[in-house]
Coordinates of C-alpha atoms and ligand atoms in Angstrom, one line a residue:
M20 CA 0.0 0.0 -0.5
F21 CA 1.3 3.5 -0.4
T22 CA -0.1 5.1 2.3
E23 CA 0.5 9.1 3.5
A24 CA 3.7 8.6 5.1
D25 CA 5.2 6.4 1.4
R26 CA 5.1 10.1 0.7
T27 CA 6.9 13.6 1.5
S28 CA 5.1 16.7 1.7
G29 CA 6.9 17.5 -1.9
S30 CA 6.1 18.8 -5.1
D31 CA 4.1 16.6 -7.2
E32 CA 6.7 15.3 -9.2
E33 CA 8.5 14.2 -6.5
R34 CA 5.7 12.7 -5.4
E35 CA 5.6 10.8 -8.3
R36 CA 9.0 9.5 -8.5
E37 CA 8.5 7.7 -5.1
F38 CA 5.2 6.5 -6.4
I39 CA 7.5 4.9 -9.2
A40 CA 10.5 4.0 -7.2
F41 CA 6.9 2.2 -4.9
V42 CA 6.2 -0.1 -7.5
G43 CA 9.7 -0.6 -9.2
N44 CA 10.1 -2.3 -5.8
G45 CA 7.5 -4.6 -5.6
G46 CA 5.1 -2.5 -4.4
V47 CA 1.2 -3.4 -4.6
V48 CA -1.0 -0.3 -5.4
E49 CA -5.1 -0.7 -3.6
A50 CA -7.9 1.4 -5.6
S51 CA -8.0 3.7 -2.4
D52 CA -4.5 4.0 -2.3
W53 CA -3.4 7.2 -3.7
M54 CA -1.6 6.9 -7.6
P55 CA -0.5 9.6 -9.7
D56 CA -3.4 10.6 -12.2
A57 CA -0.7 9.2 -15.1
Y58 CA -1.0 5.7 -13.0
R59 CA -4.4 6.0 -12.8
R60 CA -5.4 6.8 -16.7
S61 CA -2.8 3.6 -17.3
V62 CA -4.3 1.3 -15.6
I63 CA -7.3 2.5 -16.8
K64 CA -7.0 2.2 -20.1
F65 CA -5.0 -1.7 -19.8
I66 CA -8.1 -3.1 -18.0
E67 CA -10.5 -1.1 -20.1
F68 CA -8.7 -3.2 -23.0
H69 CA -8.7 -6.5 -21.4
A70 CA -12.4 -6.1 -20.3
N71 CA -13.4 -5.0 -23.6
S72 CA -11.6 -8.2 -25.7
E73 CA -13.5 -10.3 -22.9
Y74 CA -16.8 -9.9 -24.3
M75 CA -16.1 -9.1 -27.8
G76 CA -14.3 -13.1 -27.7
A77 CA -17.7 -14.1 -25.7
L78 CA -19.7 -12.4 -28.6
L79 CA -17.3 -14.0 -30.6
E80 CA -17.6 -17.8 -29.4
R81 CA -21.8 -16.9 -28.2
D82 CA -22.6 -16.3 -32.3
W83 CA -21.7 -20.5 -32.1
L84 CA -23.5 -22.0 -29.2
N85 CA -26.2 -23.3 -31.7
R86 CA -24.1 -24.5 -34.2
A87 CA -22.2 -26.7 -32.3
P88 CA -21.6 -29.9 -33.5
S89 CA -23.0 -31.9 -30.0
L90 CA -25.0 -31.4 -26.7
E91 CA -21.4 -32.0 -25.0
R92 CA -19.7 -29.2 -27.3
K93 CA -22.7 -27.1 -26.7
L94 CA -22.5 -27.4 -23.2
A95 CA -18.3 -26.7 -23.2
L96 CA -18.9 -23.9 -25.2
T97 CA -22.1 -22.5 -23.5
A98 CA -19.9 -22.9 -20.3
K99 CA -16.4 -20.8 -21.6
V100 CA -18.7 -18.0 -22.8
Q101 CA -20.0 -17.8 -19.4
D102 CA -16.9 -17.7 -18.0
E103 CA -15.4 -15.1 -20.4
V104 CA -18.4 -13.2 -19.7
G105 CA -17.6 -13.3 -16.1
H106 CA -14.3 -11.7 -16.8
A107 CA -15.6 -8.9 -18.7
Q108 CA -17.9 -8.4 -15.8
L109 CA -15.2 -8.8 -13.2
L110 CA -12.9 -6.2 -15.1
Y111 CA -15.4 -3.3 -15.8
C112 CA -16.4 -3.2 -11.7
L113 CA -12.2 -2.6 -11.3
L114 CA -13.2 0.1 -13.4
E115 CA -15.3 1.6 -12.1
A116 CA -13.3 1.8 -8.6
L117 CA -11.1 3.7 -10.5
G118 CA -14.0 5.9 -11.5
R119 CA -14.9 4.8 -15.0
P120 CA -18.6 3.8 -14.8
R121 CA -19.2 0.9 -16.2
R122 CA -21.4 1.9 -18.4
A123 CA -20.2 4.6 -19.9
A124 CA -17.0 1.6 -21.0
L125 CA -19.6 -0.5 -22.6
H126 CA -21.0 2.9 -24.3
D127 CA -17.8 3.3 -25.9
L128 CA -16.9 0.5 -27.0
M129 CA -20.1 -0.1 -28.3
S130 CA -19.9 3.4 -29.8
G131 CA -16.6 2.1 -31.9
K132 CA -14.4 4.7 -29.9
S133 CA -12.7 1.9 -27.6
K134 CA -10.3 -0.5 -28.8
F135 CA -10.4 -4.6 -28.3
H136 CA -7.9 -6.7 -28.9
S137 CA -7.1 -7.8 -32.9
F138 CA -8.0 -11.0 -32.2
F139 CA -11.6 -10.5 -32.3
H140 CA -12.1 -9.0 -35.4
Y141 CA -11.8 -11.4 -38.0
E142 CA -14.3 -13.6 -39.1
T143 CA -15.2 -17.1 -37.6
R144 CA -16.4 -18.9 -40.4
S145 CA -16.3 -23.5 -39.0
W146 CA -16.4 -24.9 -36.3
A147 CA -12.4 -25.3 -36.4
D148 CA -12.0 -21.9 -36.5
V149 CA -13.9 -22.1 -33.4
G150 CA -11.6 -24.3 -31.6
M151 CA -8.4 -23.2 -32.9
I152 CA -9.2 -19.6 -31.3
A153 CA -10.1 -21.6 -28.1
W154 CA -7.2 -23.5 -28.2
L155 CA -3.9 -20.9 -29.8
S156 CA -5.8 -18.0 -27.9
D157 CA -6.4 -19.0 -25.0
A158 CA -3.1 -20.6 -24.3
A159 CA -1.4 -17.1 -25.4
A160 CA -3.4 -15.5 -23.3
V161 CA -2.7 -17.2 -20.3
I162 CA 1.0 -16.7 -21.0
A163 CA 0.4 -13.1 -20.9
Q164 CA -2.1 -13.0 -18.5
R165 CA 0.2 -15.2 -15.9
A166 CA 2.4 -12.5 -16.8
L167 CA 0.1 -9.7 -15.2
L168 CA -0.4 -12.0 -11.7
K169 CA 3.0 -10.1 -10.8
S170 CA 1.3 -6.6 -11.6
S171 CA 1.6 -3.0 -9.2
Y172 CA -2.0 -3.3 -9.0
G173 CA -3.2 -5.5 -6.9
P174 CA -7.2 -5.3 -7.8
Y175 CA -6.3 -6.6 -11.1
R176 CA -3.7 -9.9 -10.2
R177 CA -6.2 -11.1 -7.4
V178 CA -9.2 -11.0 -10.3
L179 CA -6.5 -12.2 -13.0
Q180 CA -5.7 -15.7 -10.8
K181 CA -9.7 -16.6 -11.4
V182 CA -9.2 -15.5 -14.8
C183 CA -6.1 -17.5 -15.4
W184 CA -7.4 -20.5 -14.2
E185 CA -10.7 -20.4 -15.9
E186 CA -8.4 -20.0 -19.4
G187 CA -6.7 -22.8 -18.4
F188 CA -9.9 -25.1 -18.7
H189 CA -10.7 -22.7 -22.5
V190 CA -7.4 -23.7 -23.9
L191 CA -8.2 -27.3 -23.2
Q192 CA -11.9 -27.4 -24.3
G193 CA -10.3 -25.6 -27.7
R194 CA -7.4 -28.5 -27.5
D195 CA -10.4 -31.1 -27.0
V196 CA -12.5 -29.6 -30.5
V197 CA -8.7 -29.2 -32.8
L198 CA -7.9 -33.3 -32.1
A199 CA -11.6 -34.3 -32.6
L200 CA -10.9 -32.6 -36.3
V201 CA -7.3 -34.1 -36.7
T202 CA -7.9 -37.3 -36.1
G203 CA -10.9 -37.8 -37.8
N204 CA -11.9 -38.0 -41.6
E205 CA -10.2 -36.3 -44.5
D206 CA -12.8 -33.5 -44.4
Q207 CA -12.4 -32.4 -40.7
R208 CA -8.3 -33.1 -41.4
Q209 CA -8.3 -30.6 -43.7
L210 CA -10.5 -28.0 -42.1
A211 CA -8.7 -27.9 -39.4
Q212 CA -5.7 -27.6 -41.4
A213 CA -6.8 -24.2 -43.0
S214 CA -8.2 -22.9 -40.0
L215 CA -4.5 -23.7 -38.5
H216 CA -3.6 -21.7 -42.2
E217 CA -6.3 -18.9 -41.9
W218 CA -5.5 -18.1 -38.0
W219 CA -1.6 -18.9 -37.6
P220 CA -0.3 -15.1 -38.4
R221 CA -3.4 -13.5 -36.3
V222 CA -2.2 -15.9 -33.6
M223 CA 1.7 -14.4 -34.3
M224 CA 0.0 -11.2 -33.3
F225 CA -1.7 -12.2 -30.5
L226 CA 0.5 -10.9 -28.4
G227 CA 1.4 -7.4 -29.2
P228 CA 4.2 -5.9 -31.7
P229 CA 8.4 -6.2 -30.4
T230 CA 8.3 -3.1 -28.1
P231 CA 11.8 -2.3 -26.3
R232 CA 11.7 -3.1 -22.5
E233 CA 12.1 0.6 -21.6
A234 CA 9.3 1.9 -24.7
D235 CA 6.4 0.5 -22.8
R236 CA 5.9 2.5 -19.7
D237 CA 3.6 -0.6 -18.6
L238 CA 6.1 -2.6 -18.2
S239 CA 9.4 -0.2 -17.1
V240 CA 7.8 2.4 -15.4
W241 CA 4.1 1.4 -14.1
R242 CA 5.0 -2.4 -13.8
L243 CA 1.3 -3.0 -14.7
K244 CA 2.8 -6.1 -16.4
S245 CA 6.4 -8.0 -15.7
R246 CA 7.6 -9.0 -19.4
T247 CA 7.7 -7.9 -22.8
N248 CA 5.4 -9.3 -25.3
Q249 CA 8.8 -10.7 -27.3
E250 CA 9.5 -12.9 -24.4
M251 CA 6.6 -14.2 -24.0
L252 CA 5.6 -14.6 -28.0
Q253 CA 9.1 -16.9 -27.0
E254 CA 7.5 -18.8 -24.7
F255 CA 4.4 -19.4 -26.6
L256 CA 6.4 -20.8 -29.4
T257 CA 8.7 -23.5 -26.9
I258 CA 5.6 -25.1 -26.2
Y259 CA 2.5 -24.5 -28.8
A260 CA 4.7 -25.1 -32.0
P261 CA 6.0 -28.3 -31.0
R262 CA 2.1 -29.6 -29.9
I263 CA 1.0 -27.7 -33.0
L264 CA 3.1 -30.6 -35.2
E265 CA 3.1 -33.4 -33.1
I266 CA -0.5 -33.3 -33.8
G267 CA 0.2 -33.4 -37.9
L268 CA -0.8 -29.8 -38.4
K269 CA 1.6 -28.1 -40.7
F270 CA 2.5 -24.0 -40.7
P271 CA 1.7 -22.2 -43.4
D272 CA 5.6 -21.1 -45.2
P273 CA 7.4 -19.7 -43.7
A274 CA 7.0 -21.6 -40.6
P275 CA 8.9 -20.1 -37.6
T276 CA 12.0 -22.5 -36.6
Y277 CA 14.3 -23.2 -33.6
D278 CA 17.7 -21.9 -33.5
A279 CA 20.0 -23.6 -31.5
A280 CA 22.5 -21.4 -31.3
S281 CA 20.7 -18.5 -29.3
K282 CA 17.8 -20.5 -28.3
S283 CA 15.1 -18.5 -29.7
W284 CA 12.5 -19.2 -33.0
K285 CA 13.1 -17.7 -35.3
Y286 CA 10.1 -16.4 -37.8
V287 CA 9.4 -13.7 -40.3
E288 CA 7.0 -10.6 -38.8
P289 CA 3.5 -10.8 -39.3
D290 CA 2.2 -7.4 -41.2
W291 CA 1.8 -5.6 -38.0
E292 CA -0.1 -2.6 -39.7
E293 CA -3.0 -5.2 -40.1
L294 CA -3.1 -5.2 -37.0
H295 CA -3.5 -1.6 -36.1
R296 CA -6.0 -1.6 -39.0
N297 CA -8.0 -3.8 -37.0
G298 CA -8.0 -1.4 -33.4
R299 CA -8.9 1.6 -35.7
G300 CA -11.6 -0.7 -36.3
G301 CA -11.0 -1.8 -39.8
G302 CA -11.0 -5.2 -39.5
P303 CA -12.9 -7.9 -41.5
A304 CA -15.7 -8.3 -39.1
S305 CA -15.1 -5.0 -36.9
A306 CA -18.3 -3.6 -37.9
A307 CA -20.5 -6.6 -37.6
R308 CA -19.2 -7.6 -34.3
I309 CA -19.8 -4.0 -32.5
A310 CA -23.1 -4.0 -34.7
F311 CA -24.0 -7.4 -32.9
R312 CA -22.8 -6.1 -29.6
K313 CA -25.7 -2.9 -30.2
Q314 CA -27.6 -5.8 -30.7
A315 CA -27.4 -7.5 -27.3
Y316 CA -27.7 -4.8 -26.2
E317 CA -31.2 -3.5 -27.5
S318 CA -32.7 -6.8 -27.0
N319 CA -31.6 -7.2 -23.6
L320 CA -32.7 -2.9 -22.8
W321 CA -35.8 -4.2 -21.7
V322 CA -33.9 -5.5 -18.3
L323 CA -32.5 -2.1 -17.2
E324 CA -36.0 -0.3 -18.3
T325 CA -38.0 -3.2 -15.6
L326 CA -35.3 -2.5 -12.9
G327 CA -35.8 1.3 -13.6
M328 CA -32.1 1.4 -15.2
Q329 CA -33.6 3.6 -18.1
G330 CA -31.6 4.9 -20.3
A331 CA -27.9 3.2 -20.1
P332 CA -25.3 3.3 -20.8
Ligands
LIG503 FE1 -11.7 -14.9 -20.6
LIG504 FE1 -10.6 -17.3 -22.2

């Protein structure tokens, strides 16, 4: 906790320097603690992007509930969607405690003003896509979110304990869908292969562009993150590239390769402009997904009205 006693009676700049030293030494900040405005803004921006992404990812999968190929698959996907909406709910609650009303965050999401993860700006065309997304994007998310368990913002790291635990189940659910396809008939195997080809460049973007540690203030100054994007991508490739090959799938050319001399994976950088375009709402499914979000809101508006909360958000 960064208490009154930790502060000098000096200028705002001195207080901010003390705060940065506090978080740099492993200090944990609570919602009611004093914090520089820049830190508050960074935490809000970071968590809001995470909350929006959980929610938009859930919408992508909700769209497939009625098309799941069996009752078991439908039950598992329903549980996953419920988890993801729960993650969003917990994260929006964290924003409330920092002075960012949930309704305002949802409103900005629906108006296209707020960003959500690049991965959810694409169309899902097959059941194989649903499995591939759950397997590989949730696997990358687990790596990213585990690195946040040491975040300087206490409420966030506590919520992430639950989130990480549930994401582990999502990875297994996705892997099970993909495994069923690659061990099925030729058409199913080809469907899984086509899905990996299409989604692999997007998976390679999932953990974000390579950014030097010093240039990433969330990492180097505020310690919201504890690892660089590049470190996390290397871990992802170390774990998942062999698993992808092990089940008989092939990477699109050029495939990532392990370089024993440098003990790292070599690959061709994905098209980062595509990621930025998605971030600006210019992805292939950006408009449709936001429209779906609006439609979900409007069709449930009667609940808010019944509760006397009309006009929300
Ligand atoms: Fe999630
Ligand atoms: Fe998940």
